[in-house]
Amino acid sequence: MDIAFLAIAEAQQLYHWLPAALELARRPGVRVHVLSPSDAILDLVAGYDPDRQLRPLRLRRFSRQADSLFRQPSRIATLLGNYRTIAAFPLLVTTEISTAWLRRVPGFASRLVLIKHGAGDREGGYKKRHADFDLTLVAGEKDRRRMIAWGLCAAETIAVGGYAKFELKAARQRFFADDKPVLLYNPHFDRVLSSWVRHGPAMLAALESLKGWNVIIAPHTKLAQAVAPIVSAAPHIRVDMGSRHAIDMSYTMSADVYLGDVSSQIYEFLIEPRPCIFLNLDRRDASSDAFAHWRLGQVIETPDVLAEALAQAQDLQPGFVAAQEAAMEQSIDLSSIPASQRQADIIMTFAKAPV
């Protein structure tokens, strides 16, 4: 049986499908191919595959930009320019929804499996193209329920498979020379909802003025590619505009407090309940599901109160633990069975079912 994983998105999505691909490749009679237009992506995959169980296939690259982990060619150009190669596989697994455009090509017959990346709350995570997949795997009950409610999946075409990225998470690391607590600031890429796009200077000033804290500024990689580099000479600040540390959970595992707006990375941080602070700098109505995670920590409306919020974060944390654990239970199904194994079982059952 041949199964192809499409690696045509930026590197942050790789961690959501790679554990399942490795698990499938260990199973008898299964050949797992990884298709990508990026040598950088294929090299990163190989770093997690020392036994070379996966079969890399370099797609034609339609871009003059230098190859990198965080800038990939147009997904549509990659799909259509490599159509014959991609469509030759009867089963395609992906974490991005651009692949659904292949449905528009006459004669396209491959079955499509989506491993929905992330476990966030905002409406941007639910698109009409989700409905074009034959099977969708989600991290937890929250996404399963919402995908069905939005009419994007039927109950029989969606399954909870857990959050396999946790199996590749980096260990806690020391990023500073001293032992001061670490604050992770993780602004989102959505220009409407991001705290950085409209309030960057004020946020940087607030972070630079902090006493007794080390700060990691690690914007979502999409934001990092879209804005001018964040620069700070403050010795207690580390800025990461795009590295493996920003995508392999190095920072979420190593920080003591999370600071952000609407990123689903909050659920990666809450693999261990810890204090969270959320930024509502535009005074938004937070009653919708898009801001559900703002109930998991303090919400501040001006950068100048950040120091005060940090000072009371540990004292207030016991009051948020139950809500954090409940949110995680709904967002990410933390079964005793590894997510990679559960996802592989679901995909295998689907692959063997009659078309």
Coordinates of C-alpha atoms in Angstrom, one line a residue:
M1 CA 0.0 0.0 0.0
D2 CA 1.3 3.4 -1.0
I3 CA 0.4 6.5 1.0
A4 CA 1.7 10.0 0.2
F5 CA 2.1 12.8 2.6
L6 CA 2.1 16.2 1.0
A7 CA 4.7 18.5 2.6
I8 CA 3.9 21.7 0.6
A9 CA 3.3 24.0 3.5
E10 CA 5.7 25.8 5.8
A11 CA 7.7 23.9 8.3
Q12 CA 5.5 24.5 11.3
Q13 CA 2.9 22.2 9.8
L14 CA 5.3 19.3 9.4
Y15 CA 5.1 18.4 13.1
H16 CA 1.4 17.7 12.9
W17 CA 1.7 14.9 10.2
L18 CA 5.2 13.5 10.6
P19 CA 4.6 11.3 13.7
A20 CA 1.7 9.5 11.8
A21 CA 3.8 9.1 8.7
L22 CA 6.6 7.5 10.7
E23 CA 4.2 5.2 12.5
L24 CA 2.6 4.1 9.2
A25 CA 6.0 3.5 7.6
R26 CA 6.8 1.0 10.4
R27 CA 3.8 -1.1 9.4
P28 CA 4.2 -4.2 7.2
G29 CA 3.2 -3.6 3.6
V30 CA 3.0 0.2 3.8
R31 CA 5.2 2.5 1.8
V32 CA 5.0 6.1 2.9
H33 CA 6.2 8.8 0.5
V34 CA 6.9 12.4 1.5
L35 CA 6.3 14.8 -1.4
S36 CA 7.8 18.3 -1.2
P37 CA 9.2 21.0 -3.4
S38 CA 11.6 22.0 -0.6
D39 CA 15.0 20.4 0.1
A40 CA 15.0 22.3 3.5
I41 CA 11.7 20.6 4.4
L42 CA 12.9 17.1 3.3
D43 CA 16.1 17.6 5.2
L44 CA 14.1 18.5 8.4
V45 CA 12.0 15.4 7.9
A46 CA 15.1 13.2 7.5
G47 CA 16.4 14.5 10.8
Y48 CA 13.5 12.8 12.5
D49 CA 13.8 9.7 10.4
P50 CA 17.3 8.2 11.1
D51 CA 16.3 4.8 9.9
R52 CA 15.1 6.2 6.5
Q53 CA 11.7 4.6 6.7
L54 CA 10.1 7.4 4.7
R55 CA 10.6 7.7 1.0
P56 CA 11.3 11.4 0.0
L57 CA 10.2 12.6 -3.4
R58 CA 11.3 16.1 -4.5
L59 CA 8.6 17.8 -6.4
R60 CA 9.4 20.4 -9.1
R61 CA 9.8 23.8 -7.5
F62 CA 8.0 26.8 -9.1
S63 CA 9.7 29.7 -7.3
R64 CA 12.8 31.9 -7.6
Q65 CA 12.9 32.5 -3.9
A66 CA 15.6 30.7 -2.0
D67 CA 14.5 27.5 -0.4
S68 CA 13.8 27.8 3.3
L69 CA 11.7 26.3 6.0
F70 CA 9.3 29.2 6.2
R71 CA 8.8 30.4 2.6
Q72 CA 7.4 27.8 0.3
P73 CA 6.3 28.2 -3.4
S74 CA 2.7 28.8 -4.2
R75 CA 0.8 25.7 -3.1
I76 CA -1.5 25.8 -6.2
A77 CA 1.5 26.1 -8.5
T78 CA 3.1 23.1 -6.7
L79 CA -0.1 21.0 -6.9
L80 CA -0.8 21.7 -10.6
G81 CA 2.8 21.7 -11.8
N82 CA 3.3 18.3 -10.2
Y83 CA -0.2 17.0 -10.8
R84 CA 0.7 13.7 -12.5
T85 CA 3.1 12.8 -9.8
I86 CA 0.8 13.7 -7.0
A87 CA -2.4 12.2 -8.5
A88 CA -0.6 8.8 -9.1
F89 CA -1.0 8.1 -5.4
P90 CA -4.4 6.7 -4.4
L91 CA -4.3 8.2 -0.9
L92 CA -2.9 11.7 -0.1
V93 CA -2.5 13.0 3.5
T94 CA -2.0 16.7 4.2
T95 CA -2.3 19.3 6.9
E96 CA -3.3 22.2 4.6
I97 CA -6.5 22.7 2.7
S98 CA -5.1 24.0 -0.7
T99 CA -4.8 20.4 -1.7
A100 CA -8.6 20.4 -2.0
W101 CA -8.2 22.4 -5.3
L102 CA -7.2 19.1 -6.9
R103 CA -10.9 18.1 -6.8
R104 CA -11.4 20.6 -9.6
V105 CA -9.1 18.8 -12.0
P106 CA -11.1 16.4 -14.3
G107 CA -10.3 12.8 -13.6
F108 CA -8.7 13.4 -10.2
A109 CA -9.5 10.2 -8.2
S110 CA -7.1 10.2 -5.2
R111 CA -8.7 10.1 -1.8
L112 CA -7.8 13.0 0.5
V113 CA -7.1 12.9 4.2
L114 CA -6.7 16.0 6.2
I115 CA -4.9 16.1 9.6
K116 CA -6.1 19.5 10.8
H117 CA -3.2 21.3 12.3
G118 CA -3.5 23.3 15.5
A119 CA -6.3 23.3 18.0
G120 CA -7.3 26.9 18.2
D121 CA -10.5 28.7 18.6
R122 CA -10.8 31.5 16.0
E123 CA -13.1 31.1 13.0
G124 CA -10.2 31.3 10.5
G125 CA -9.6 27.6 11.3
Y126 CA -12.8 26.6 9.5
K127 CA -12.9 27.0 5.7
K128 CA -15.3 25.7 3.1
R129 CA -12.5 23.7 1.5
H130 CA -12.4 21.5 4.6
A131 CA -15.6 19.9 3.2
D132 CA -13.7 18.6 0.1
F133 CA -11.7 16.0 2.1
D134 CA -12.8 12.4 2.4
L135 CA -11.6 12.1 6.0
T136 CA -10.5 14.7 8.5
L137 CA -8.5 14.0 11.7
V138 CA -8.8 16.5 14.5
A139 CA -7.0 16.9 17.8
G140 CA -10.0 16.9 20.1
E141 CA -13.7 16.9 20.6
K142 CA -14.0 20.7 20.3
D143 CA -12.9 20.6 16.6
R144 CA -15.0 17.5 15.8
R145 CA -18.1 19.2 17.2
R146 CA -17.4 22.5 15.4
M147 CA -16.5 20.9 12.0
I148 CA -19.8 19.1 12.0
A149 CA -21.8 22.1 13.2
W150 CA -20.3 24.2 10.4
G151 CA -21.3 21.6 7.8
L152 CA -17.7 20.8 6.9
C153 CA -17.8 17.2 7.9
A154 CA -20.3 14.5 8.5
A155 CA -20.0 12.4 11.7
E156 CA -18.7 9.5 9.7
T157 CA -16.0 11.5 7.9
I158 CA -14.3 13.0 10.9
A159 CA -12.4 11.4 13.7
V160 CA -10.5 12.5 16.8
G161 CA -6.9 11.4 16.6
G162 CA -5.1 13.5 19.2
Y163 CA -2.2 15.9 18.8
A164 CA 0.8 14.0 17.5
K165 CA 3.1 17.0 17.6
F166 CA 3.5 16.4 21.3
E167 CA 5.5 13.3 20.4
L168 CA 8.1 15.5 18.8
K169 CA 8.2 18.2 21.4
A170 CA 11.6 19.6 22.3
A171 CA 12.9 19.3 25.9
R172 CA 12.9 22.2 28.3
Q173 CA 15.9 24.3 27.6
R174 CA 17.8 27.2 29.1
F175 CA 17.9 30.2 26.7
F176 CA 19.4 32.7 29.1
A177 CA 22.5 32.8 31.3
D178 CA 20.6 33.5 34.6
D179 CA 17.6 31.9 36.3
K180 CA 15.0 34.6 36.0
P181 CA 11.6 33.4 35.0
V182 CA 10.9 33.3 31.3
L183 CA 7.9 35.1 29.6
L184 CA 7.0 33.9 26.1
Y185 CA 5.4 36.5 23.9
N186 CA 3.7 34.8 20.9
P187 CA 1.7 37.3 18.7
H188 CA -0.5 35.8 16.0
F189 CA -0.2 36.5 12.3
D190 CA -3.9 37.6 11.7
R191 CA -3.5 41.3 11.0
V192 CA -6.9 42.1 12.5
L193 CA -6.4 40.1 15.7
S194 CA -2.6 40.3 16.3
S195 CA -1.4 42.4 19.2
W196 CA 1.8 43.2 17.3
V197 CA 0.6 44.6 14.1
R198 CA -1.1 47.7 15.7
H199 CA 0.7 47.8 19.0
G200 CA 4.2 46.6 18.3
P201 CA 6.2 49.7 19.6
A202 CA 4.1 49.8 22.8
M203 CA 4.5 46.1 23.4
L204 CA 8.2 46.2 22.8
A205 CA 8.6 49.1 25.2
A206 CA 6.7 47.3 27.8
L207 CA 8.7 44.1 27.4
E208 CA 12.0 46.0 27.4
S209 CA 11.1 47.7 30.7
L210 CA 10.4 44.5 32.6
K211 CA 12.5 43.9 35.7
G212 CA 13.2 40.4 36.9
W213 CA 12.1 38.6 33.8
N214 CA 13.7 37.1 30.7
V215 CA 11.5 37.5 27.6
I216 CA 11.3 35.4 24.4
I217 CA 9.6 37.2 21.5
A218 CA 8.6 34.5 19.0
P219 CA 5.8 35.6 16.7
H220 CA 3.9 33.1 14.6
T221 CA 6.2 32.3 11.7
K222 CA 3.7 33.8 9.2
L223 CA 3.8 37.1 11.1
A224 CA 7.6 36.9 11.3
Q225 CA 7.8 36.7 7.5
A226 CA 5.3 39.5 6.9
V227 CA 6.6 42.3 9.2
A228 CA 9.9 44.1 9.7
P229 CA 12.3 42.2 11.9
I230 CA 11.8 42.8 15.6
V231 CA 15.0 44.2 17.1
S232 CA 15.9 44.8 20.7
A233 CA 19.2 45.4 22.4
A234 CA 17.8 44.7 25.9
P235 CA 19.9 41.9 27.4
H236 CA 16.9 40.1 28.9
I237 CA 15.1 39.7 25.5
R238 CA 15.6 37.0 22.9
V239 CA 13.9 37.6 19.5
D240 CA 13.2 34.7 17.2
M241 CA 11.9 35.6 13.8
G242 CA 11.9 32.1 12.5
S243 CA 13.9 29.0 13.6
R244 CA 13.3 25.4 14.6
H245 CA 12.9 26.6 18.2
A246 CA 9.9 28.6 17.2
I247 CA 8.1 25.5 15.8
D248 CA 9.2 22.5 17.8
M249 CA 7.8 23.6 21.2
S250 CA 11.2 24.6 22.5
Y251 CA 9.7 27.9 23.8
T252 CA 6.4 26.6 25.0
M253 CA 8.2 23.9 27.0
S254 CA 10.8 26.3 28.4
A255 CA 8.7 29.4 29.4
D256 CA 7.1 30.1 32.7
V257 CA 4.3 32.4 31.5
Y258 CA 2.6 32.8 28.2
L259 CA 1.7 36.1 26.7
G260 CA -0.4 36.3 23.5
D261 CA -3.6 37.0 21.7
V262 CA -5.3 34.3 19.6
S263 CA -2.7 31.8 18.7
S264 CA -3.5 28.1 19.0
Q265 CA 0.0 27.7 20.4
I266 CA -1.6 28.4 23.8
Y267 CA -2.7 24.8 23.8
E268 CA 0.9 23.7 23.3
F269 CA 1.9 25.8 26.2
L270 CA -0.9 24.3 28.4
I271 CA 0.5 20.7 28.0
E272 CA 1.6 21.8 31.5
P273 CA -0.9 24.2 33.3
R274 CA 1.0 27.5 33.8
P275 CA 0.0 31.2 34.0
C276 CA -1.3 32.9 30.8
I277 CA -1.8 36.5 30.0
F278 CA -3.9 37.6 27.0
L279 CA -3.8 40.9 25.2
N280 CA -7.1 42.7 24.4
L281 CA -5.5 45.9 23.3
D282 CA -8.3 46.8 20.8
R283 CA -11.0 46.2 23.5
R284 CA -12.8 43.5 21.5
D285 CA -15.9 41.8 22.6
A286 CA -14.5 38.5 23.8
S287 CA -17.8 36.6 24.1
S288 CA -17.4 34.6 20.9
D289 CA -15.8 31.2 20.6
A290 CA -12.8 32.8 18.9
F291 CA -11.7 34.1 22.3
A292 CA -12.7 31.1 24.4
H293 CA -9.1 30.6 25.6
W294 CA -9.1 34.1 27.2
R295 CA -10.9 32.5 30.1
L296 CA -7.7 30.6 30.9
G297 CA -5.7 33.5 32.3
Q298 CA -5.6 37.2 32.9
V299 CA -6.7 39.6 30.1
I300 CA -5.1 43.0 30.0
E301 CA -6.1 46.0 27.8
T302 CA -3.0 48.1 27.9
P303 CA 0.7 47.1 27.7
D304 CA 1.6 49.3 30.7
V305 CA -0.1 46.9 33.1
L306 CA 1.9 43.9 32.0
A307 CA 4.4 44.2 34.9
E308 CA 1.5 44.2 37.4
A309 CA -0.1 41.2 35.7
L310 CA 3.2 39.2 35.8
A311 CA 3.6 40.1 39.5
Q312 CA 0.4 38.4 40.4
A313 CA 0.4 35.6 37.8
Q314 CA 1.6 32.8 40.1
D315 CA -0.8 33.8 42.9
L316 CA -3.8 33.8 40.5
Q317 CA -2.8 30.6 38.7
P318 CA -4.6 28.2 41.1
G319 CA -7.8 29.8 40.1
F320 CA -7.3 29.1 36.4
V321 CA -6.0 25.5 36.6
A322 CA -9.4 23.8 36.4
A323 CA -10.4 25.9 33.4
Q324 CA -7.1 25.2 31.7
E325 CA -7.4 21.5 32.2
A326 CA -11.0 21.4 31.0
A327 CA -10.1 23.4 27.8
M328 CA -7.2 21.1 27.1
E329 CA -9.5 18.1 27.5
Q330 CA -11.9 19.5 24.9
S331 CA -9.2 20.8 22.5
I332 CA -6.7 17.9 22.6
D333 CA -7.6 14.3 23.4
L334 CA -4.7 13.2 25.6
S335 CA -5.2 9.4 25.4
S336 CA -2.8 6.9 26.8
I337 CA -2.4 5.6 23.3
P338 CA 0.0 7.8 21.3
A339 CA -1.7 10.1 18.8
S340 CA 0.6 8.9 16.0
Q341 CA -0.7 5.3 16.5
R342 CA -4.3 6.4 16.7
Q343 CA -4.0 8.5 13.6
A344 CA -2.2 5.7 11.7
D345 CA -5.0 3.2 12.7
I346 CA -7.7 5.6 11.5
I347 CA -5.9 6.2 8.2
M348 CA -5.2 2.5 7.7
T349 CA -8.9 1.6 8.3
F350 CA -9.9 4.3 5.9
A351 CA -7.4 3.2 3.2
K352 CA -8.6 -0.4 3.4
A353 CA -12.3 0.5 3.2
P354 CA -13.9 0.0 -0.2
V355 CA -14.2 3.2 -2.3

